[in-house]
XYZ file of C-alpha atoms in Angstrom:
614
model
C 76.443 125.905 92.452
C 74.271 122.787 92.954
C 75.012 119.438 94.415
C 74.363 116.391 92.227
C 72.645 113.324 93.592
C 75.052 110.503 94.486
C 74.100 106.822 94.399
C 75.875 103.557 94.794
C 75.014 100.002 93.693
C 74.805 97.537 96.567
C 77.092 95.234 94.582
C 79.989 97.577 95.447
C 79.843 96.751 99.121
C 80.496 93.741 101.318
C 78.005 92.113 103.638
C 74.263 91.582 103.657
C 71.823 94.084 102.260
C 71.298 95.408 105.834
C 75.036 96.114 106.139
C 75.177 97.761 102.732
C 72.253 100.127 103.278
C 73.585 101.216 106.675
C 77.033 101.878 105.195
C 75.684 103.821 102.205
C 73.531 106.026 104.338
C 76.264 106.654 106.869
C 78.675 107.702 104.114
C 76.192 110.274 102.883
C 74.811 108.754 99.674
C 71.446 109.966 98.448
C 70.361 106.703 96.850
C 71.209 103.159 95.891
C 70.888 100.658 93.105
C 69.496 97.367 94.462
C 71.465 94.475 93.038
C 69.000 91.652 92.608
C 71.114 88.901 94.365
C 71.304 91.149 97.420
C 67.522 91.377 97.487
C 67.063 87.639 97.005
C 69.409 86.872 99.938
C 67.720 89.426 102.216
C 65.290 88.458 104.947
C 63.394 91.665 104.229
C 60.589 91.739 101.766
C 60.796 94.335 98.949
C 58.332 96.507 100.852
C 60.417 96.262 104.009
C 63.530 97.217 102.036
C 61.711 100.277 100.751
C 60.715 101.284 104.256
C 64.223 100.749 105.581
C 65.686 102.908 102.787
C 63.189 105.620 103.533
C 64.148 105.520 107.233
C 67.791 105.892 106.275
C 67.082 108.752 103.844
C 67.990 106.729 100.778
C 66.071 106.591 97.511
C 66.098 103.438 95.405
C 67.180 104.680 92.012
C 67.550 101.454 90.013
C 66.750 97.742 90.223
C 69.333 95.620 88.482
C 70.141 93.600 86.492
C 67.576 91.949 84.172
C 69.558 89.629 81.921
C 68.970 87.997 78.543
C 65.598 89.526 77.695
C 65.655 89.099 73.929
C 65.564 85.688 72.262
C 65.272 84.159 68.799
C 63.054 81.475 70.382
C 59.486 82.801 70.661
C 58.665 80.499 73.551
C 61.716 81.550 75.480
C 60.967 85.272 74.781
C 57.460 84.681 76.159
C 58.940 83.212 79.302
C 61.273 86.167 79.569
C 58.288 88.547 79.392
C 56.639 86.591 82.231
C 59.850 86.876 84.211
C 59.837 90.642 83.530
C 56.296 90.989 84.826
C 57.324 89.353 88.151
C 60.211 91.732 88.361
C 57.887 94.648 87.765
C 55.940 93.475 90.757
C 59.063 93.636 92.886
C 59.863 97.088 91.551
C 56.466 98.423 92.551
C 56.976 97.168 96.076
C 60.440 98.697 96.155
C 59.083 102.000 94.885
C 61.670 102.135 92.055
C 60.602 102.989 88.458
C 63.667 101.908 86.438
C 65.147 98.477 85.791
C 68.469 97.856 84.116
C 68.217 95.506 81.154
C 71.581 94.156 79.971
C 72.327 93.255 76.376
C 72.064 89.501 76.005
C 75.054 87.131 76.171
C 73.107 83.953 75.512
C 73.331 81.754 72.427
C 69.783 82.702 71.375
C 70.400 86.475 71.531
C 68.733 88.393 68.700
C 71.196 89.667 66.076
C 68.727 91.463 63.811
C 68.451 95.045 65.049
C 64.771 95.463 63.950
C 63.687 92.279 65.693
C 65.632 93.347 68.829
C 63.953 96.715 68.710
C 60.564 95.028 68.441
C 61.207 92.803 71.452
C 62.526 95.716 73.570
C 59.458 97.762 72.548
C 57.124 94.895 73.606
C 58.767 94.670 77.039
C 58.863 98.462 77.398
C 55.129 98.684 76.619
C 54.394 96.270 79.491
C 56.618 98.344 81.785
C 55.089 101.644 80.650
C 51.601 100.427 81.429
C 52.688 100.242 85.083
C 54.612 103.520 85.082
C 57.986 101.778 84.859
C 60.977 102.172 82.527
C 63.658 99.913 80.950
C 67.241 101.257 80.825
C 69.024 99.244 78.168
C 72.784 98.767 78.626
C 75.366 97.321 76.271
C 77.564 94.840 78.129
C 81.101 95.066 76.783
C 80.943 91.259 76.181
C 77.396 91.150 74.855
C 76.856 88.610 72.124
C 75.599 91.076 69.506
C 75.314 94.364 71.369
C 78.632 95.266 73.031
C 79.014 98.974 72.444
C 76.882 101.888 73.536
C 76.297 102.865 69.863
C 74.936 99.362 69.214
C 72.593 99.711 72.203
C 71.271 103.024 71.016
C 70.154 101.788 67.595
C 67.450 99.411 68.777
C 66.307 101.858 71.427
C 66.065 104.516 68.747
C 64.089 102.235 66.447
C 61.745 101.052 69.253
C 60.784 104.674 69.876
C 59.124 103.931 73.212
C 58.886 106.528 75.984
C 59.452 103.706 78.494
C 62.743 102.598 76.878
C 66.085 104.455 77.167
C 69.719 103.950 77.756
C 71.893 103.090 80.747
C 75.440 104.173 80.107
C 78.171 102.517 82.100
C 81.626 104.111 81.870
C 83.341 100.762 82.102
C 81.427 99.209 79.212
C 81.898 102.315 77.106
C 85.573 103.059 77.812
C 86.862 99.484 77.976
C 85.753 99.105 74.357
C 87.320 102.390 73.294
C 83.894 104.082 72.912
C 83.779 107.779 72.132
C 81.612 109.715 74.653
C 81.475 112.637 72.265
C 78.801 110.730 70.401
C 76.378 111.131 73.337
C 75.514 114.486 71.860
C 73.617 112.774 69.066
C 71.162 111.133 71.477
C 68.038 113.045 72.730
C 68.533 114.018 76.387
C 65.317 112.253 77.480
C 66.757 108.916 76.366
C 69.473 108.935 78.971
C 67.710 107.033 81.804
C 70.663 106.154 84.020
C 74.437 106.429 84.480
C 76.815 103.983 86.133
C 80.381 105.006 86.879
C 83.435 102.814 87.351
C 87.159 103.392 86.789
C 89.712 100.675 85.988
C 93.401 100.151 85.358
C 94.479 99.604 81.756
C 94.886 95.817 81.457
C 95.400 93.447 78.559
C 92.878 90.709 79.407
C 89.442 89.329 78.671
C 86.991 92.203 79.130
C 84.584 90.125 81.227
C 87.333 89.143 83.698
C 88.569 92.748 83.686
C 85.109 93.985 84.559
C 84.256 91.375 87.234
C 87.512 91.653 89.198
C 89.345 94.908 88.506
C 86.919 97.817 88.436
C 87.763 100.715 90.710
C 86.125 103.855 91.998
C 86.635 107.101 90.057
C 90.155 108.486 90.455
C 91.684 105.076 91.261
C 92.234 103.889 87.682
C 93.227 105.051 84.239
C 89.961 106.011 82.595
C 89.115 109.640 81.703
C 85.957 109.803 83.807
C 85.829 113.609 83.998
C 85.798 113.666 80.186
C 83.188 110.942 80.039
C 80.957 112.704 82.515
C 81.365 116.080 80.854
C 80.073 114.619 77.534
C 77.091 113.012 79.149
C 76.069 116.043 81.155
C 76.478 118.249 78.120
C 74.197 115.856 76.250
C 71.492 116.526 78.848
C 71.715 113.778 81.485
C 70.144 114.936 84.773
C 69.992 111.773 86.881
C 72.196 110.664 89.751
C 75.869 109.877 89.561
C 75.854 106.217 90.513
C 78.761 103.866 91.189
C 78.762 100.281 90.052
C 82.063 98.572 90.803
C 82.855 94.837 90.787
C 86.085 94.371 92.734
C 87.353 91.392 94.736
C 88.822 93.610 97.439
C 85.806 95.820 97.913
C 83.510 92.812 98.174
C 85.459 91.570 101.184
C 86.261 94.834 102.966
C 84.445 96.695 105.699
C 81.381 98.184 103.912
C 81.505 101.397 105.873
C 85.123 102.070 104.897
C 84.427 101.145 101.280
C 81.414 103.445 101.197
C 83.467 106.351 102.457
C 86.094 105.597 99.805
C 83.319 105.534 97.198
C 81.907 108.866 98.343
C 85.404 110.407 98.294
C 85.752 109.230 94.711
C 82.550 111.054 93.650
C 83.655 114.242 95.365
C 86.957 113.986 93.544
C 85.160 113.348 90.230
C 82.836 116.310 90.636
C 85.851 118.553 91.362
C 87.709 117.184 88.365
C 84.636 117.778 86.254
C 84.499 121.407 87.339
C 88.101 121.819 86.154
C 87.463 120.418 82.638
C 83.979 121.911 82.418
C 83.785 125.169 84.515
C 80.148 125.661 83.619
C 79.032 122.289 84.956
C 77.464 123.851 88.100
C 78.478 121.122 90.574
C 79.515 122.089 94.117
C 83.141 121.403 94.857
C 85.201 121.329 98.118
C 87.774 123.965 98.930
C 90.911 123.350 96.836
C 93.910 121.583 98.387
C 96.610 124.179 99.273
C 100.024 123.505 97.848
C 102.262 121.243 99.883
C 105.832 122.555 99.901
C 107.825 119.818 101.587
C 108.261 117.187 104.283
C 108.475 118.920 107.679
C 109.152 115.697 109.627
C 108.781 111.972 109.768
C 107.682 110.547 113.158
C 108.736 107.064 114.068
C 106.900 105.239 116.819
C 109.443 103.504 119.005
C 109.725 101.831 122.376
C 112.441 101.099 124.959
C 114.071 98.563 122.643
C 113.790 100.165 119.210
C 114.241 103.764 120.336
C 117.945 103.520 121.291
C 118.635 101.476 118.135
C 117.080 104.135 115.900
C 118.831 106.932 117.861
C 122.245 105.281 117.442
C 121.690 104.819 113.671
C 120.579 108.440 113.252
C 123.731 109.633 115.005
C 125.873 107.565 112.667
C 123.981 108.980 109.698
C 124.998 112.437 110.868
C 121.834 113.534 112.673
C 121.838 115.166 116.081
C 119.273 114.982 118.843
C 118.526 118.702 118.778
C 115.251 118.916 120.675
C 113.091 117.328 123.347
C 109.305 117.801 123.437
C 108.016 119.921 126.269
C 105.455 117.428 127.525
C 105.839 114.149 125.600
C 108.579 111.505 125.311
C 109.416 112.711 121.704
C 112.935 113.431 120.450
C 113.755 115.667 117.519
C 116.648 114.610 115.351
C 117.917 116.958 112.601
C 120.313 117.292 109.714
C 119.879 119.808 106.925
C 116.106 120.220 106.531
C 115.532 116.485 107.363
C 113.770 116.051 110.717
C 112.957 112.723 112.329
C 110.901 112.411 115.534
C 111.303 109.463 117.781
C 108.053 109.064 119.732
C 108.380 106.671 122.671
C 104.827 107.045 123.822
C 103.781 104.194 121.586
C 102.872 101.066 123.554
C 102.740 97.742 121.683
C 102.889 94.842 124.176
C 102.580 92.336 121.336
C 105.255 94.047 119.281
C 108.075 94.885 121.598
C 111.077 96.312 119.732
C 109.157 97.176 116.557
C 109.456 100.695 115.128
C 107.161 102.149 112.529
C 106.359 105.327 110.641
C 103.610 106.708 112.836
C 103.112 110.142 111.311
C 104.209 112.478 108.461
C 104.384 116.194 108.804
C 103.700 117.959 105.508
C 104.377 121.630 104.960
C 101.203 123.381 103.782
C 100.775 126.899 102.467
C 97.621 127.006 104.586
C 97.302 124.289 107.253
C 93.782 125.393 108.161
C 92.533 125.087 104.583
C 94.314 121.751 104.225
C 92.346 120.482 107.220
C 89.060 121.874 105.793
C 89.743 120.256 102.474
C 90.494 116.898 104.161
C 87.219 117.025 106.081
C 85.258 117.893 102.908
C 86.546 114.788 101.131
C 85.709 112.474 104.009
C 89.169 112.021 105.523
C 89.150 110.738 109.111
C 89.981 113.753 111.322
C 92.021 112.737 114.348
C 91.268 114.241 117.752
C 94.288 116.027 119.238
C 95.272 116.875 122.813
C 97.884 119.557 123.381
C 99.488 121.181 126.344
C 99.774 124.863 127.142
C 101.683 126.828 124.587
C 101.972 123.844 122.234
C 101.248 124.100 118.498
C 97.640 123.454 117.406
C 98.143 120.882 114.631
C 95.456 119.319 112.489
C 95.844 115.689 111.582
C 94.032 113.106 109.452
C 94.430 109.333 109.213
C 95.663 107.722 105.975
C 94.261 104.315 104.930
C 97.247 102.469 106.436
C 96.821 104.212 109.797
C 99.644 106.778 109.312
C 98.809 110.162 110.780
C 99.205 113.089 108.347
C 99.910 116.526 109.991
C 99.452 119.799 108.137
C 102.234 122.034 109.387
C 104.052 125.282 108.985
C 107.674 125.158 110.164
C 109.056 128.355 111.658
C 109.550 130.144 114.998
C 105.829 130.086 115.625
C 105.228 126.580 114.313
C 105.556 123.063 115.611
C 109.385 123.182 116.328
C 108.607 125.602 119.181
C 107.146 122.593 121.055
C 110.720 121.281 121.457
C 113.320 122.462 123.937
C 116.767 122.746 122.478
C 119.437 120.249 123.573
C 122.252 122.340 122.156
C 123.504 119.465 120.022
C 124.659 120.052 116.460
C 124.461 117.617 113.533
C 127.671 116.042 112.231
C 126.632 117.151 108.710
C 127.468 114.072 106.644
C 125.780 115.595 103.597
C 122.066 114.895 104.115
C 120.128 117.857 102.695
C 116.518 116.859 103.456
C 113.843 114.183 102.985
C 113.480 113.030 99.375
C 110.509 110.704 99.938
C 108.986 108.246 102.386
C 108.177 104.620 101.514
C 105.097 103.024 103.038
C 103.833 99.514 102.648
C 100.065 99.463 102.402
C 97.638 96.829 103.679
C 96.508 94.744 100.702
C 92.925 96.054 100.937
C 94.011 99.694 101.080
C 96.345 100.054 98.077
C 93.799 101.570 95.628
C 92.121 103.460 98.444
C 95.459 105.033 99.375
C 96.069 106.336 95.860
C 92.738 108.098 95.855
C 93.173 109.326 99.470
C 96.459 111.171 98.685
C 95.044 112.428 95.474
C 91.741 113.741 96.797
C 92.769 114.778 100.307
C 96.256 116.154 99.722
C 96.177 117.114 96.023
C 99.046 114.738 95.190
C 99.061 113.136 91.793
C 99.328 109.322 91.565
C 101.739 107.875 89.025
C 101.721 104.629 87.117
C 101.528 101.321 88.972
C 104.468 98.953 88.545
C 104.827 95.307 89.530
C 108.132 93.777 90.624
C 108.952 90.120 91.057
C 110.492 90.146 94.563
C 111.987 87.264 96.555
C 108.746 86.623 98.497
C 106.149 87.329 95.865
C 104.902 90.028 93.497
C 105.165 93.618 94.824
C 102.941 96.369 93.373
C 104.206 99.895 93.681
C 102.853 103.353 92.995
C 104.238 106.839 93.853
C 102.268 109.978 94.604
C 103.757 113.452 94.508
C 102.963 117.165 94.124
C 103.649 118.752 90.733
C 106.970 120.238 91.889
C 108.172 116.994 93.524
C 108.516 118.651 96.922
C 106.411 115.942 98.578
C 106.906 112.384 97.453
C 105.494 109.118 98.808
C 106.313 105.637 97.473
C 103.443 103.214 98.195
C 103.809 99.458 97.867
C 101.838 96.269 98.600
C 102.347 92.541 98.428
C 99.933 91.407 95.738
C 99.345 88.044 97.505
C 100.657 86.745 100.803
C 100.012 83.085 101.690
C 101.376 80.633 104.176
C 103.474 81.089 107.275
C 106.887 81.217 105.656
C 107.495 84.981 105.541
C 111.181 85.591 106.321
C 111.117 88.966 104.543
C 110.675 92.189 106.470
C 106.930 92.441 107.290
C 105.380 95.586 105.833
C 108.733 97.559 105.472
C 108.783 101.291 105.744
C 111.619 103.661 104.976
C 112.743 107.292 104.929
C 114.803 108.363 101.969
C 117.315 111.094 102.736
C 118.497 113.368 99.874
C 122.118 114.220 99.131
C 123.972 115.778 96.208
C 127.165 113.785 96.828
C 126.231 110.230 97.740
C 129.760 108.859 97.605
C 131.073 111.519 100.012
C 128.011 111.246 102.242
C 128.156 107.402 102.486
C 131.949 107.506 103.083
C 131.406 109.795 106.119
C 128.450 107.691 107.319
C 130.407 104.407 107.065
C 133.323 105.988 108.950
C 130.813 106.929 111.741
C 129.650 103.344 111.988
C 126.347 103.647 110.082
C 124.654 100.265 109.606
C 124.792 100.326 105.785
C 123.548 97.249 103.893
C 126.100 95.226 101.944
C 125.205 94.013 98.522
C 126.450 90.937 96.648
C 129.257 91.278 94.081
C 126.858 89.951 91.385
C 124.883 93.180 91.595
C 127.892 95.430 90.792
C 128.997 92.972 88.047
C 125.585 93.341 86.444
C 125.670 97.137 86.645
C 129.053 97.072 84.915
C 127.508 94.985 82.101
C 124.320 97.191 81.744
C 125.692 100.673 82.169
C 128.811 102.533 81.204
C 129.564 103.811 84.679
C 132.817 105.639 85.422
C 135.363 103.372 87.062
C 135.460 105.505 90.210
C 131.679 105.260 90.556
C 131.676 101.538 89.955
C 134.342 101.171 92.653
C 132.170 103.138 95.034
C 129.209 100.887 94.201
C 131.275 97.868 95.161
C 132.731 99.456 98.314
C 129.621 101.014 99.786
C 126.761 98.865 98.549
C 125.346 101.562 96.289
C 122.468 100.754 93.946
C 121.955 102.439 90.598
C 119.063 102.845 88.214
C 118.563 105.131 85.247
C 115.824 106.124 82.825
C 115.638 108.335 79.786
C 116.018 111.452 81.879
C 118.767 110.623 84.337
C 120.118 108.357 87.008
C 119.484 107.421 90.644
C 122.051 106.355 93.236
C 120.843 104.993 96.506
C 122.000 102.943 99.446
C 119.980 101.378 102.287
C 120.672 100.763 105.916
C 119.941 97.570 107.719
C 116.446 97.152 109.084
C 116.047 98.951 112.378
C 113.365 98.135 114.898
C 112.250 95.076 112.834
C 110.546 97.166 110.168
C 112.127 100.585 109.386
C 115.218 101.467 107.387
C 116.787 104.560 105.886
C 118.010 105.173 102.344
C 120.405 107.811 101.149
C 119.563 108.910 97.557
C 120.973 111.122 94.891
C 118.973 112.066 91.834
C 121.043 112.754 88.703
C 119.671 115.141 86.127
C 115.914 114.644 85.600
C 115.422 111.211 87.118
C 111.923 111.006 88.638
C 111.609 107.420 89.908
C 112.386 105.507 93.096
C 114.847 102.754 92.175
C 112.071 100.208 91.876
C 114.067 97.714 89.821
C 116.490 97.396 92.713
C 113.780 96.356 95.112
C 114.418 92.578 94.807
C 118.138 93.014 95.418
C 117.536 95.179 98.471
C 114.964 92.772 99.876
C 117.316 89.805 99.473
C 120.122 91.740 101.136
C 117.912 92.655 104.067
C 116.960 89.033 104.428
C 120.631 87.939 104.550
C 121.538 90.680 107.055
C 118.664 89.713 109.338
C 119.549 86.005 109.129
C 123.166 86.785 109.943
C 122.223 88.990 112.910
C 119.927 86.284 114.237
C 122.825 84.000 114.366
């Protein structure tokens, strides 16, 4: 097994060139592409940039981009050749031998393929005299050359050893290109590869490219299949990322670089699955996750009693107290909720939050090794005598993820029994956990859970909610034993934000929601009332049994269905300013999360909070 070389274009990262180089090196990249605007804005000369890269252990693999080389105007083409000569000077000082030449978008771009080949050959000859190469790339919005097949034809006709192709996965796949055709190109003509993923969007391809590219594994493109075809055709250069993205260009460059590196590790592993003979090194596989072992809520002296009272009304019992920490264990069925009062937030008194998730792993040690191999932040742990040795990593939103094994020898042994027994209202276990992500971390989170935990991300949906557009995505294991529902506000502006800030919830599973909710309501559970309009609309849309419709009206149940089955769910009021519980029942093969009900629930939470405030 061999490790491929990994490179990243400086355009992917925020900051000055100095920031970008430091972040790329720290994240473990082998090389970089120097984006020309980064060089122009740098206080370092090209020679100084080369020395800095050498000090950091980075090679400079590509200088880019050179735009609008060809022209139907002979004088303009002559000026373009002069411009190319000056860029060749810069390349020699940088110590890089390949420049990216984009297909032209200008009005005077050459349409005749023979004339284009002639001009490319002329420029390539000047580069070749200096030991340099031109990697010609078809921009998906190029005036006359917009597909990789159209870029190959002038390169083939030019027949210059200093002229080859740069293949960019976005430009190829956004235009519906077929990577299987790479096999028809001589291997020595593949000069460079640029990788980018993207969501499937219906929009102008230039805007799609400039604002919505993603790292591999974060979008909808078949990058393992793309890469398999290119490697099979003989490409031997680095795997290099070139991603234009509004979020990445504003985020911490170190964090983005780590996310980028994780994406390449994931891609190499995915490649090994579709092409076992590819020869790339892969991390240890993610062991199967078999369920939610616990959800830990960070509480304080104000929110802790509120959460405890609500859990009791939901049928949970305070069954255990941690041996050495102010942590309570609450249980019903296989659902376990920890209330950790060691959290101190002077600026957020009374606020509760999901602080940690315990996930059952078939092999916690291998789960931790896998996490480290794909660049997950490993959290230091302190433990007392005779306490479980748990490994934990930090998710992009700050949530701690513990790899656990529940049993007599596992983490529950850290808790001393209180002797209390649950009221058994009908809660069977944890169905899923809902986590609002920071805006900058939504795409990163999808890849994190995919690459680190082996969970599969599902389609992104957008919902028009009372306080703006909400984007949602779920991740789960293949058997749906671990489910997470991730959401993010697409845009948040101004100071008027009466909605719940960054809500989080724990969804509790039952197989008899009407009976469960009836018992919870009798125990005083703070269930959320819904407006009569909602039930009236359900009656119009679905042919629900009269008894179920009556329960919807009485208990504030919500209902959604798809082609496979239905979903009944009810929410509690917000507890500790941020957290709430849901009780859910899946009917038949329903596999969603009640997303269409999100606006109704948000509005109901707003009314309940306004009423409580007085």
